[in-house]
XYZ file of C-alpha atoms in Angstrom:
258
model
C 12.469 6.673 -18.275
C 9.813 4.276 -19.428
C 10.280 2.019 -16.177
C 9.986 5.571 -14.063
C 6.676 6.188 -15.737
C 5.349 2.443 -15.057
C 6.935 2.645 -11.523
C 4.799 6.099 -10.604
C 1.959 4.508 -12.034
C 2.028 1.966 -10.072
C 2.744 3.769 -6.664
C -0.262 5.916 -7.895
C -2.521 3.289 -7.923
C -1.778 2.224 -4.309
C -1.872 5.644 -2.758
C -5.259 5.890 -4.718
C -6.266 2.143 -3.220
C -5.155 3.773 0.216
C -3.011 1.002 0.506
C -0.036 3.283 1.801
C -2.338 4.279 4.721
C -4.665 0.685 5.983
C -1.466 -1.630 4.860
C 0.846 0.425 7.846
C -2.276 0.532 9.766
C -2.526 -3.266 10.402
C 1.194 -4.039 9.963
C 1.601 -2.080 13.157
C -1.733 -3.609 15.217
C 0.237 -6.996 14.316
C 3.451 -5.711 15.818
C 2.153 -4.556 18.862
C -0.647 -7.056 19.555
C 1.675 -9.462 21.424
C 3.391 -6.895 23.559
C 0.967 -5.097 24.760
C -1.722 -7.762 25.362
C 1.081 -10.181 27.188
C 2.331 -7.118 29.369
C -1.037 -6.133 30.374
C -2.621 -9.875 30.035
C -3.101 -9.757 34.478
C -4.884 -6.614 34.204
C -7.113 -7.855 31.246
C -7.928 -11.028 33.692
C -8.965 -9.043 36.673
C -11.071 -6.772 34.648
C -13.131 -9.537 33.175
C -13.508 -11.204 37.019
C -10.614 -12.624 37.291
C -9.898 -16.059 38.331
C -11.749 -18.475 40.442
C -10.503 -18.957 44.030
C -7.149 -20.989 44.026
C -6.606 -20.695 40.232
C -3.114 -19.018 40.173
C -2.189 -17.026 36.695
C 1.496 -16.363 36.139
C 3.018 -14.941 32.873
C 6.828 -15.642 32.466
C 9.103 -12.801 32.512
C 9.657 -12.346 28.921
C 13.240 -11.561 27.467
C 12.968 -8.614 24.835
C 14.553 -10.780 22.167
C 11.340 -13.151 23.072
C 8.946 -10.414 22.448
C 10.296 -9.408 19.251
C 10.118 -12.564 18.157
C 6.349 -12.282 18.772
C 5.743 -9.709 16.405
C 7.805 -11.850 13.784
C 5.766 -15.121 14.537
C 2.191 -12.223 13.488
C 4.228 -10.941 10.131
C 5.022 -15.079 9.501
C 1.432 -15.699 9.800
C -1.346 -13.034 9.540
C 1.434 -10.525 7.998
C 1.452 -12.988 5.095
C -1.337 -13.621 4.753
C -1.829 -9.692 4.082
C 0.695 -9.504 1.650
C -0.425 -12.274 -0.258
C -4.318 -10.706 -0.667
C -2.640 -7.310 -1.355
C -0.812 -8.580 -3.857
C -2.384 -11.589 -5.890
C -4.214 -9.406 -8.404
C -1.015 -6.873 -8.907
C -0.867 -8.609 -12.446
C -3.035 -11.300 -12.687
C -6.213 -9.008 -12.572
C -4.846 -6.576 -15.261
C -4.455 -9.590 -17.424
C -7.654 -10.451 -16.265
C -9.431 -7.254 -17.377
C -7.485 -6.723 -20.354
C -5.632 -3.701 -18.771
C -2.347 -5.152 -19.245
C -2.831 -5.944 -22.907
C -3.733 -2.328 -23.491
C -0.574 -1.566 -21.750
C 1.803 -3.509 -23.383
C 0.421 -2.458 -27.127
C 2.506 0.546 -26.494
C 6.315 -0.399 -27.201
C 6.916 -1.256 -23.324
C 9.130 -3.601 -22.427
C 8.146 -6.900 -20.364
C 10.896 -6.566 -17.925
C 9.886 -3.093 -16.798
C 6.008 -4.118 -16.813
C 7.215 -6.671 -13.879
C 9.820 -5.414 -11.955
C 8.161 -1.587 -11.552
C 4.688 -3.997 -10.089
C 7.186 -5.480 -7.870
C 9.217 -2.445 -7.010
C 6.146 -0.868 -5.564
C 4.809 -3.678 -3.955
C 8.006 -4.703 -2.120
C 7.994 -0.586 -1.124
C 4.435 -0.753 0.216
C 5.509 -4.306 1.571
C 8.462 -2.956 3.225
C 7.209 0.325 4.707
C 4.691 -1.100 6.445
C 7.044 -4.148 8.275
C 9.716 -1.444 9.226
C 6.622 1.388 10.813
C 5.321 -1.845 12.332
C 8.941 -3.110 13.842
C 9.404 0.749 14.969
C 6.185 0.458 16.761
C 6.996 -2.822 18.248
C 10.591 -1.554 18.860
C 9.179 1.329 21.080
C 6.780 -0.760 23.027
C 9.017 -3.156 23.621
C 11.871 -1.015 25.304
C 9.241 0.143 27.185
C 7.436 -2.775 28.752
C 10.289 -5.269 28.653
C 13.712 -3.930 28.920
C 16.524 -2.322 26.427
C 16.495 -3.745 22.529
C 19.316 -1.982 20.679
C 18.288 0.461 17.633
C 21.056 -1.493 15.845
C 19.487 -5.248 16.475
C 16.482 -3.807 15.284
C 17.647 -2.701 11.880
C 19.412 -6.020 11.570
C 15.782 -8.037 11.974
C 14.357 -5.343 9.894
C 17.251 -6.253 7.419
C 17.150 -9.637 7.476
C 13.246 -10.493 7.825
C 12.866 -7.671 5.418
C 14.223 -10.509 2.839
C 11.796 -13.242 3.597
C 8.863 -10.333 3.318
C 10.814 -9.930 -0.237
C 10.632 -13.626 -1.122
C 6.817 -13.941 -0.173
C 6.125 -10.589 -2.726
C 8.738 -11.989 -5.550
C 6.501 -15.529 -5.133
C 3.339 -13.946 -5.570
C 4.685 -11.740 -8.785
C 5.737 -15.380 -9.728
C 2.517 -16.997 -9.931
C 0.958 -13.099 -11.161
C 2.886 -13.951 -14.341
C 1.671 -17.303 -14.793
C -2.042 -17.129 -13.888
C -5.202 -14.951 -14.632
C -7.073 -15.761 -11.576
C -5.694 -13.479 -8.726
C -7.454 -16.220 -6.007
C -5.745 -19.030 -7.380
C -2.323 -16.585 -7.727
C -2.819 -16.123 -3.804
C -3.570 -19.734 -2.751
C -0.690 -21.330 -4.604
C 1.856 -18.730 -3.088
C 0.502 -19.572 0.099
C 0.472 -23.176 -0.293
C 3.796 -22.628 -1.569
C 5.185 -21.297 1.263
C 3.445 -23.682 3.698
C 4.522 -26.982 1.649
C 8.650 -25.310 1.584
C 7.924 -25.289 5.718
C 6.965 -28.461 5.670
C 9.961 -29.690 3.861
C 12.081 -27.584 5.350
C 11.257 -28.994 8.776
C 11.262 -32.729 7.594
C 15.154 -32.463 5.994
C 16.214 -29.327 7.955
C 19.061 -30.949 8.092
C 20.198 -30.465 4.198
C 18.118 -27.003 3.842
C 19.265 -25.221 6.712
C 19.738 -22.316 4.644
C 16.277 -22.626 3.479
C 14.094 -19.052 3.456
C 12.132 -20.224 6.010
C 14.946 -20.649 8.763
C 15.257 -16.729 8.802
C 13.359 -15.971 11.935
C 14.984 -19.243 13.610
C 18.296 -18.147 13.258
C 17.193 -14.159 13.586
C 16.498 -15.585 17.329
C 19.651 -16.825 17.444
C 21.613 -13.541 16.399
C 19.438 -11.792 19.165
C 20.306 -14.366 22.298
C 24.224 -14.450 20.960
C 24.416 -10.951 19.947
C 26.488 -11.788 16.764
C 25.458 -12.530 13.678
C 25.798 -16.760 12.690
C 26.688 -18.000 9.605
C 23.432 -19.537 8.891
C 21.824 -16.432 8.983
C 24.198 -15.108 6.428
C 24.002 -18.292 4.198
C 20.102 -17.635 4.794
C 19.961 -14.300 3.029
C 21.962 -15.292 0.706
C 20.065 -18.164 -0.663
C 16.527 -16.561 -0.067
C 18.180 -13.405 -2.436
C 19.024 -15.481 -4.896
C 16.385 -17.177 -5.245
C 14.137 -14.089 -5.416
C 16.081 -12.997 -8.359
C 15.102 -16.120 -9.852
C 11.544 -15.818 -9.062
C 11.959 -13.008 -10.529
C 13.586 -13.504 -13.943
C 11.470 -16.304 -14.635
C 8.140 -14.139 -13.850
C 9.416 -12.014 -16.403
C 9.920 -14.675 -18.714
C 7.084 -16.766 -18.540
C 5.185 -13.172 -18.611
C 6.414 -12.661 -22.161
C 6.116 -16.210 -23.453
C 2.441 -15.906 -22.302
C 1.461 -12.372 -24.029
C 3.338 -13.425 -27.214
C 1.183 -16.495 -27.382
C -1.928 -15.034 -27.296
């Protein structure tokens, strides 16, 4: 009941932010950017004067599972990037403002503080990737040939998971710091020092979070699903979990101290 209460809150106060309306909103303009603009790229050139005389301008004749990969590559990036600034004051700037103190002087328990924040978060989070793919989806089977429904809710599936590391990373550093612009750029450094690694000894991570849209590609061109990819989710779930116990942990150990 009491994690109900803090859960409804908490979608509240992003339908209240509009969150549930912009978030979508650019989630799908990221989705669909690639598509469209690569499709219609020769028309774009001759309506801004073209090319000078003996320039020849040739797209390649782009593969559906190429295209979707596209949209993944703006989520991995700018899509991040989103989530991140959405997210990096979900805790730290109650703490912050003394909201959460006020909060938690009420007989509520840690564990339901974080994990309703990140339930609603990952929702928002989630939402918007999968009305984004759908968009991207549609386009796609338009412009570029036939993508299964069922391919798409397996890359819906299985990015969905590294969209729910990158949210269970920020809660992470929510618990541990006040300041939500130092919360968002040690998630992102985070995740740009584990690709780092992970390309450097990709050999002994290979089921490291960040191989997920490498070896989404992969499902897509063999139309089966590899073990790597199942390894993959597996890893980047359980380490979420972590991420998540100790951001519930650390939480408490913090308010107690104070």
């Amino acid at each position: 009941m009491q994690w109900n209460t803090l859960f409804k809150k908490e979608m509240m106060e992003i339908w209240r932010n509009k969150k549930l309306i912009w978030v979508p909103l650019v989630m799908i303009l990221l989705a669909i950017m690639d598509p469209i603009s690569n499709y219609y790229m020769p028309l774009i050139m001759e309506a801004v004067g073209g090319l000078p005389d003996g320039a020849v301008f040739e797209l390649p004749d782009f593969a559906p599972a190429e295209v979707v990969m596209m949209s993944l590559s703006q989520f991995s990036t700018l899509g991040v990037l989103i989530i991140v600034l959405i997210s990096m004051g979900t805790i730290a700037g109650e703490r912050k403002s003394g909201i959460s103190e006020l909060i938690l002087v009420k007989p509520v328990s840690y564990s339901n503080y974080i994990t309703a924040k990140w339930a609603a978060l990952l929702i928002l989070v989630w939402v918007s990737f999968i009305l984004g793919m759908l968009a991207s989806w549609y386009y796609i089977n338009i412009l570029y040939g036939s993508l299964s429904f069922g391919d798409f809710l397996l890359i819906s599936c299985f990015y969905g998971l590294w969209l729910a590391f990158v949210v269970t990373l920020s809660i992470f550093y929510n618990s541990m710091i006040k300041t939500p612009g130092l919360v968002a750029f040690l998630t992102i450094l985070t995740i740009m020092v584990m690709k780092g690694v992970t390309q450097v000894f990709n050999h002994l991570l290979e089921w490291s979070p960040n191989n997920l849209s490498n070896y989404i590609f992969e499902m897509l061109l063999t139309e089966s699903i590899p073990s790597n990819l199942v390894g993959t989710a597996i890893v980047t779930i359980i380490m979420s979990i972590i991420l998540l116990i100790l951001s519930t942990v650390i939480f408490k150990s913090k308010e107690l101290a104070q």
